[in-house]
Short mmCIF file of C-alpha atoms and ligand atoms in Angstrom, two decimals:
data_model
loop_
_atom_site.label_atom_id
_atom_site.label_comp_id
_atom_site.label_asym_id
_atom_site.label_seq_id
_atom_site.Cartn_x
_atom_site.Cartn_y
_atom_site.Cartn_z
CA MET X 1 82.00 107.29 112.24
CA ARG X 2 82.13 104.21 114.52
CA VAL X 3 82.16 101.24 112.10
CA LEU X 4 81.65 97.69 113.43
CA VAL X 5 83.84 95.36 111.09
CA THR X 6 82.87 91.79 111.57
CA GLY X 7 85.84 89.61 110.48
CA GLY X 8 88.11 92.58 110.92
CA ALA X 9 91.01 90.30 112.03
CA GLY X 10 91.08 88.68 108.62
CA PHE X 11 93.03 89.51 105.60
CA ILE X 12 90.54 92.03 103.97
CA GLY X 13 89.13 93.06 107.26
CA GLY X 14 92.52 94.27 108.66
CA HIS X 15 93.08 96.29 105.55
CA LEU X 16 89.60 97.75 105.99
CA CYS X 17 90.33 98.75 109.51
CA GLU X 18 93.47 100.47 108.45
CA ALA X 19 91.70 102.28 105.70
CA LEU X 20 88.83 103.33 108.12
CA LEU X 21 91.47 104.67 110.56
CA ASN X 22 93.24 106.63 107.87
CA ALA X 23 89.94 108.21 106.94
CA GLY X 24 89.38 109.35 110.63
CA HIS X 25 86.84 106.59 111.51
CA THR X 26 86.96 104.28 114.45
CA PRO X 27 86.78 100.43 113.64
CA ILE X 28 85.32 98.11 116.14
CA VAL X 29 86.26 94.45 115.20
CA LEU X 30 84.16 91.37 116.08
CA ASP X 31 86.06 88.21 115.07
CA ASN X 32 86.31 84.72 116.44
CA LEU X 33 89.87 84.40 115.10
CA SER X 34 89.14 81.18 113.22
CA THR X 35 91.20 82.20 110.26
CA GLY X 36 92.01 85.76 111.37
CA SER X 37 94.83 87.08 113.55
CA LEU X 38 95.29 89.82 116.11
CA ALA X 39 98.36 90.68 114.10
CA ASN X 40 96.04 92.03 111.42
CA VAL X 41 94.17 94.39 113.67
CA PRO X 42 95.70 97.78 113.56
CA SER X 43 96.22 99.81 116.84
CA GLY X 44 93.50 102.29 117.33
CA THR X 45 90.90 99.50 116.70
CA ILE X 46 88.53 98.21 119.42
CA PHE X 47 88.74 94.40 119.30
CA LEU X 48 86.00 92.05 120.51
CA HIS X 49 86.41 88.21 120.46
CA GLY X 50 83.10 86.99 119.26
CA ASP X 51 81.17 84.74 116.74
CA VAL X 52 78.49 85.95 114.28
CA ARG X 53 76.68 82.66 114.84
CA ASN X 54 76.01 83.91 118.43
CA PRO X 55 73.30 86.71 118.66
CA ASP X 56 74.47 87.51 122.16
CA GLU X 57 77.96 88.22 121.06
CA ILE X 58 76.83 90.30 118.15
CA SER X 59 74.60 92.33 120.57
CA GLN X 60 77.69 92.94 122.87
CA ALA X 61 79.39 94.41 119.83
CA PHE X 62 76.46 96.68 119.02
CA ASP X 63 76.74 98.03 122.68
CA HIS X 64 79.79 99.85 121.25
CA ALA X 65 77.21 102.02 119.34
CA PRO X 66 78.37 101.58 115.72
CA ASP X 67 76.95 104.06 113.04
CA ALA X 68 77.65 101.51 110.39
CA VAL X 69 78.49 97.85 109.92
CA MET X 70 80.97 96.29 107.42
CA HIS X 71 80.01 92.59 107.55
CA ILE X 72 83.10 90.77 106.29
CA ALA X 73 83.13 87.72 108.66
CA GLY X 74 82.81 84.53 106.65
CA GLN X 75 83.90 81.13 105.88
CA ALA X 76 85.78 81.97 102.78
CA SER X 77 86.98 78.61 101.31
CA ILE X 78 85.08 76.77 98.59
CA ARG X 79 86.84 73.64 99.47
CA LEU X 80 85.73 73.78 103.16
CA SER X 81 82.20 74.55 102.07
CA PHE X 82 82.08 71.09 100.46
CA LEU X 83 83.77 69.45 103.52
CA ASP X 84 81.34 70.83 105.95
CA PRO X 85 78.28 72.60 104.27
CA THR X 86 76.55 73.04 107.63
CA VAL X 87 79.42 75.38 109.07
CA ASP X 88 79.43 77.29 105.73
CA LEU X 89 75.72 77.82 105.97
CA ALA X 90 75.71 78.80 109.72
CA VAL X 91 78.52 81.26 109.40
CA ASN X 92 77.79 82.86 105.90
CA THR X 93 74.00 82.85 105.92
CA GLN X 94 72.77 82.40 109.49
CA GLY X 95 75.56 84.76 110.67
CA THR X 96 74.49 87.39 108.16
CA ILE X 97 70.85 87.08 109.31
CA ASN X 98 72.06 87.65 112.93
CA VAL X 99 73.97 90.80 111.83
CA LEU X 100 70.82 92.16 109.96
CA GLN X 101 68.56 91.48 113.00
CA ALA X 102 71.04 93.37 115.11
CA CYS X 103 70.98 96.36 112.78
CA ILE X 104 67.20 96.47 112.89
CA ALA X 105 66.99 96.09 116.60
CA ARG X 106 69.50 98.84 117.16
CA GLY X 107 68.45 101.15 114.41
CA VAL X 108 71.87 101.04 112.64
CA SER X 109 71.08 102.37 109.13
CA ARG X 110 74.09 101.43 107.13
CA LEU X 111 75.38 98.01 106.35
CA LEU X 112 77.96 96.85 103.75
CA PHE X 113 78.22 93.12 102.89
CA ALA X 114 81.13 91.06 101.57
CA SER X 115 79.57 89.05 98.73
CA SER X 116 81.49 87.14 96.10
CA MET X 117 81.95 86.78 92.32
CA THR X 118 81.37 83.00 92.91
CA ILE X 119 77.65 83.58 92.82
CA TYR X 120 78.01 84.07 88.97
CA GLY X 121 79.04 80.39 88.61
CA ASN X 122 79.57 78.95 85.16
CA GLY X 123 78.25 80.15 81.80
CA ALA X 124 78.31 83.93 82.58
CA PRO X 125 79.82 86.25 80.03
CA ALA X 126 83.24 87.47 80.97
CA PRO X 127 83.66 90.28 81.99
CA THR X 128 80.57 89.77 84.02
CA PRO X 129 78.08 92.57 84.74
CA GLU X 130 76.05 92.70 87.96
CA THR X 131 72.82 92.11 85.78
CA THR X 132 73.85 88.63 84.86
CA ALA X 133 71.60 85.87 86.45
CA PRO X 134 73.51 84.18 89.32
CA ASN X 135 74.20 80.39 88.97
CA PRO X 136 76.08 79.38 92.04
CA VAL X 137 77.97 76.17 91.60
CA SER X 138 79.63 75.79 95.08
CA TYR X 139 78.13 75.45 98.51
CA TYR X 140 80.02 78.57 99.40
CA ALA X 141 78.41 80.60 96.56
CA ILE X 142 74.97 79.39 97.43
CA THR X 143 75.43 80.69 101.04
CA LYS X 144 76.91 83.96 99.84
CA TYR X 145 74.10 84.52 97.40
CA ALA X 146 71.47 83.60 100.02
CA ALA X 147 73.00 86.05 102.38
CA GLU X 148 73.09 88.78 99.80
CA ARG X 149 69.46 88.28 99.14
CA TYR X 150 68.66 88.37 102.90
CA VAL X 151 70.53 91.68 103.01
CA HIS X 152 68.83 93.45 100.16
CA THR X 153 65.25 91.87 100.83
CA THR X 154 65.49 93.04 104.43
CA ALA X 155 66.47 96.53 103.48
CA ALA X 156 63.46 96.64 101.11
CA ARG X 157 61.01 95.89 103.82
CA ALA X 158 58.31 98.56 104.18
CA ASP X 159 57.68 97.63 107.83
CA LEU X 160 61.20 98.78 109.09
CA VAL X 161 60.95 101.53 111.75
CA SER X 162 64.20 103.10 110.78
CA PRO X 163 65.83 102.88 107.22
CA LEU X 164 68.56 100.33 106.46
CA ASN X 165 70.74 101.27 103.59
CA VAL X 166 72.72 98.40 102.22
CA THR X 167 75.45 97.67 99.69
CA SER X 168 76.89 94.24 98.64
CA PHE X 169 80.34 94.04 97.04
CA ARG X 170 80.73 91.10 94.79
CA MET X 171 84.55 90.81 95.13
CA PHE X 172 86.59 88.85 92.71
CA ASN X 173 90.11 87.35 93.70
CA VAL X 174 91.47 89.68 96.21
CA TYR X 175 95.23 89.37 96.97
CA GLY X 176 97.91 91.50 98.83
CA GLU X 177 100.09 91.90 101.76
CA ARG X 178 99.15 90.01 104.91
CA GLN X 179 97.23 87.34 102.94
CA ASN X 180 97.74 84.06 104.89
CA LEU X 181 100.55 82.18 103.32
CA ASN X 182 99.75 79.04 105.47
CA ASN X 183 96.20 78.40 104.59
CA SER X 184 95.93 75.92 101.64
CA TYR X 185 92.19 76.35 101.46
CA GLN X 186 91.95 79.85 100.31
CA GLY X 187 93.75 82.37 97.94
CA VAL X 188 95.46 80.76 95.00
CA PHE X 189 98.16 83.40 94.56
CA ALA X 190 99.07 83.29 98.30
CA ILE X 191 99.01 79.49 98.17
CA PHE X 192 101.44 79.30 95.11
CA THR X 193 103.77 82.00 96.77
CA GLY X 194 103.79 80.14 100.11
CA ASN X 195 104.50 76.82 98.25
CA ILE X 196 107.45 78.33 96.45
CA LEU X 197 108.88 79.92 99.56
CA ARG X 198 108.68 76.64 101.38
CA GLY X 199 109.96 74.67 98.40
CA GLU X 200 106.79 72.62 98.11
CA PRO X 201 105.26 71.52 94.83
CA ILE X 202 102.60 73.69 93.26
CA ASN X 203 99.31 71.81 92.89
CA ILE X 204 97.08 72.92 89.88
CA HIS X 205 93.64 71.58 89.60
CA SER X 206 91.95 71.03 86.21
CA ASP X 207 94.03 71.97 83.07
CA GLY X 208 94.93 75.29 84.67
CA GLU X 209 93.23 77.29 81.98
CA GLN X 210 90.42 78.42 84.19
CA SER X 211 90.66 82.21 84.66
CA ARG X 212 90.55 84.56 87.65
CA ASP X 213 90.54 88.36 88.03
CA PHE X 214 92.98 89.47 90.80
CA VAL X 215 92.37 92.80 92.49
CA HIS X 216 94.72 94.26 95.05
CA VAL X 217 93.32 94.50 98.66
CA GLU X 218 94.21 98.23 98.99
CA ASP X 219 92.01 99.02 95.90
CA ILE X 220 89.27 96.86 97.65
CA ALA X 221 89.50 98.77 100.98
CA ARG X 222 89.31 102.18 99.21
CA ALA X 223 86.04 101.14 97.46
CA TRP X 224 84.51 100.00 100.80
CA VAL X 225 85.47 103.16 102.62
CA SER X 226 84.34 105.42 99.83
CA ALA X 227 80.95 103.78 99.80
CA LEU X 228 80.49 104.12 103.57
CA ASP X 229 78.50 107.31 103.39
CA ASN X 230 77.78 107.63 99.70
CA PRO X 231 74.04 107.56 98.92
CA ALA X 232 74.80 106.37 95.27
CA ALA X 233 75.83 102.99 96.65
CA TYR X 234 72.64 102.46 98.83
CA GLY X 235 70.65 99.42 97.74
CA GLN X 236 73.37 98.55 95.12
CA VAL X 237 75.17 95.25 94.31
CA ILE X 238 78.63 96.21 93.02
CA ASN X 239 81.35 94.24 91.49
CA LEU X 240 84.97 94.93 92.61
CA GLY X 241 87.62 93.46 90.42
CA THR X 242 89.93 94.76 87.58
CA GLY X 243 88.29 93.26 84.41
CA VAL X 244 91.64 91.55 83.49
CA GLU X 245 91.22 87.70 83.04
CA GLN X 246 94.32 85.57 83.90
CA SER X 247 94.54 81.89 83.68
CA VAL X 248 95.80 79.84 86.60
CA ASN X 249 98.67 78.58 84.49
CA HIS X 250 99.61 82.17 83.63
CA LEU X 251 99.44 83.06 87.37
CA CYS X 252 101.62 79.99 88.21
CA ASP X 253 104.23 80.97 85.48
CA ALA X 254 104.40 84.60 86.53
CA THR X 255 104.82 83.67 90.22
CA LEU X 256 107.63 81.18 89.45
CA ALA X 257 109.36 83.81 87.10
CA ALA X 258 109.28 86.33 89.89
CA PHE X 259 111.44 83.86 91.86
CA GLY X 260 113.65 83.21 88.86
CA LEU X 261 112.14 79.80 88.34
CA ASN X 262 110.05 78.10 85.64
CA ARG X 263 108.09 74.85 84.93
CA GLU X 264 111.14 73.09 83.85
CA THR X 265 112.94 73.81 87.16
CA TYR X 266 109.99 73.43 89.52
CA SER X 267 107.67 70.64 90.59
CA ILE X 268 103.98 71.10 89.44
CA VAL X 269 101.40 68.42 90.37
CA HIS X 270 98.36 68.28 88.26
CA HIS X 271 95.03 67.11 89.84
CA PRO X 272 91.39 66.67 88.58
CA SER X 273 89.13 69.78 88.93
CA GLN X 274 87.73 70.55 92.36
CA PRO X 275 83.82 70.62 93.03
CA GLY X 276 82.53 74.12 92.70
CA ASP X 277 85.47 75.34 90.32
CA MET X 278 84.52 78.13 88.00
CA ARG X 279 85.87 78.19 84.42
CA ARG X 280 86.04 81.93 83.70
CA SER X 281 85.93 84.79 86.01
CA ALA X 282 86.45 88.59 85.29
CA ALA X 283 84.51 91.67 86.50
CA ASP X 284 82.63 94.18 84.57
CA ILE X 285 83.41 97.26 86.77
CA ARG X 286 81.35 99.93 85.05
CA ARG X 287 79.02 100.07 88.05
CA ALA X 288 81.68 100.74 90.48
CA GLN X 289 83.18 103.34 88.20
CA GLU X 290 79.79 105.11 87.71
CA LEU X 291 78.47 104.99 91.33
CA LEU X 292 81.69 105.39 93.29
CA GLY X 293 84.14 106.78 90.85
CA TRP X 294 86.23 103.76 91.69
CA GLN X 295 88.93 102.50 89.54
CA PRO X 296 91.51 99.86 90.54
CA THR X 297 94.98 101.51 90.65
CA ILE X 298 97.49 98.69 91.28
CA PRO X 299 98.26 96.72 88.16
CA PHE X 300 98.89 92.91 88.78
CA ASP X 301 102.55 93.11 87.90
CA ILE X 302 103.16 95.76 90.44
CA GLY X 303 100.86 94.29 93.21
CA MET X 304 102.42 90.80 92.54
CA MET X 305 105.97 92.08 93.27
CA ARG X 306 104.84 93.99 96.41
CA PHE X 307 103.15 90.88 97.62
CA ILE X 308 106.08 88.73 97.01
CA ASP X 309 108.53 91.18 98.67
CA TRP X 310 106.22 91.15 101.74
CA ALA X 311 105.84 87.34 101.70
CA LYS X 312 109.67 86.65 101.56
CA GLN X 313 109.98 88.84 104.83
CA ALA X 314 106.94 87.23 106.40
CA ILE X 315 108.17 83.63 105.88
CA LYS X 316 111.58 84.78 107.39
CA SER X 317 110.06 86.32 110.45
CA PRO X 318 106.54 84.94 110.78
CA THR X 319 104.02 86.83 113.00
CA PRO X 320 102.24 84.33 115.43
CA ARG X 321 98.83 83.18 114.01
P1 NAD P 401 89.73 85.68 106.16
O1 NAD P 401 89.50 84.29 106.30
O2 NAD P 401 91.16 86.23 106.17
O3 NAD P 401 88.74 86.56 106.84
C1 NAD P 401 87.54 86.10 107.38
C2 NAD P 401 87.45 86.64 108.87
O4 NAD P 401 86.29 86.34 109.45
C3 NAD P 401 88.68 85.98 109.79
O5 NAD P 401 89.15 87.03 110.61
C4 NAD P 401 87.90 85.03 110.62
O6 NAD P 401 88.51 84.80 111.82
C5 NAD P 401 86.54 85.63 110.78
N1 NAD P 401 85.40 84.69 110.95
C6 NAD P 401 85.12 83.67 110.27
N2 NAD P 401 84.15 82.95 110.91
C7 NAD P 401 83.67 83.88 111.90
C8 NAD P 401 82.53 83.78 112.75
N3 NAD P 401 81.73 82.77 112.74
N4 NAD P 401 82.39 84.86 113.64
C9 NAD P 401 83.18 85.90 113.57
N5 NAD P 401 84.27 85.95 112.77
C10 NAD P 401 84.48 84.90 111.90
O7 NAD P 401 89.28 85.84 104.55
P2 NAD P 401 89.26 87.17 103.67
O8 NAD P 401 89.87 86.75 102.39
O9 NAD P 401 89.78 88.31 104.40
O10 NAD P 401 87.65 87.25 103.27
C11 NAD P 401 86.89 88.16 104.06
C12 NAD P 401 85.43 87.99 103.60
O11 NAD P 401 85.32 88.42 102.17
C13 NAD P 401 84.79 86.69 103.65
O12 NAD P 401 83.43 86.78 103.89
C14 NAD P 401 84.94 86.13 102.22
O13 NAD P 401 83.88 85.14 101.97
C15 NAD P 401 84.82 87.38 101.37
N6 NAD P 401 85.40 87.31 100.01
C16 NAD P 401 86.73 87.12 99.98
C17 NAD P 401 87.26 87.17 98.75
C18 NAD P 401 88.80 86.93 98.53
O14 NAD P 401 89.27 86.86 97.29
N7 NAD P 401 89.64 86.96 99.54
C19 NAD P 401 86.55 87.42 97.54
C20 NAD P 401 85.15 87.53 97.70
C21 NAD P 401 84.54 87.48 98.98
#
């Protein structure tokens, strides 16, 4: 299949392109390189510089005749969503509407969308099943949930000339090789690792007892590619996580320990909680298991060491970003 990957020069998008190539597909990337990098785009991929806010640039990407679209492009930072909600809205919600309209206009019948666990907000049971009522508490989560509803409401329209089969993946905290070590706005594990490698203090917001569910990017990419032509995934919203809840304090201690450090020997700075912070987060992954036969395969202690080994090399010989 020819697969348009919006945001394919990003952290997750680059891994998706690699997994698509390994499965014999041809990825076509549309990315404005705002947080992505050409270094993430594997050879064998068609790269197009463009913005999902611009319908003409999306149309030019659809000229490459994709059979399916993986819509990953997004403003991925909760903090930035509070600093500039209009950009967040334009990229995450309007950008998704633009991609949907192109799918309809060109008769592309398969769309997979990068949604987020943040839409559950606070008060949800942990692990959280997809049936839990969304309660977004950040601007980012509002735009992701709105975009998800546009995706599924559009697919359900009775007046579409050709079918549109959609899947949204509510991804939990994705980590792994090639995550940006220099972006202090997104990816708590990559932020901590980058801090330690550069000898900077680690910043912990709130009391550090808020929890997250860390899932390795290779497991994520495998789920996306397996769902590409799997009718069981059509029309579905699916959590992708591990179900394992880990506090930010625990993450900090584990990361320090991997470098032979601890809280007594390293500078930790505590800050008040940030707007939009969730208290607990863990995925109920039974739906992914049932529909896709998907199971995360990389336990955090293994994935963590793989990531840190990669990060040590990446800081020594950085690829231009
Ligand atoms: P990333 O910042 O590395 O990737 C986003 C990509 O989209 C980048 O390559 C960026 O240049 C591109 N992009 C941004 N705005 C664009 C625009 N207007 N037009 C075209 N391209 C644009 O982040 P990521 O961690 O790889 O996240 C990918 C997607 O998954 C995002 O939509 C994010 O919201 C979502 N997501 C990420 C996580 C996570 O833990 N990383 C969890 C849930 C959902």
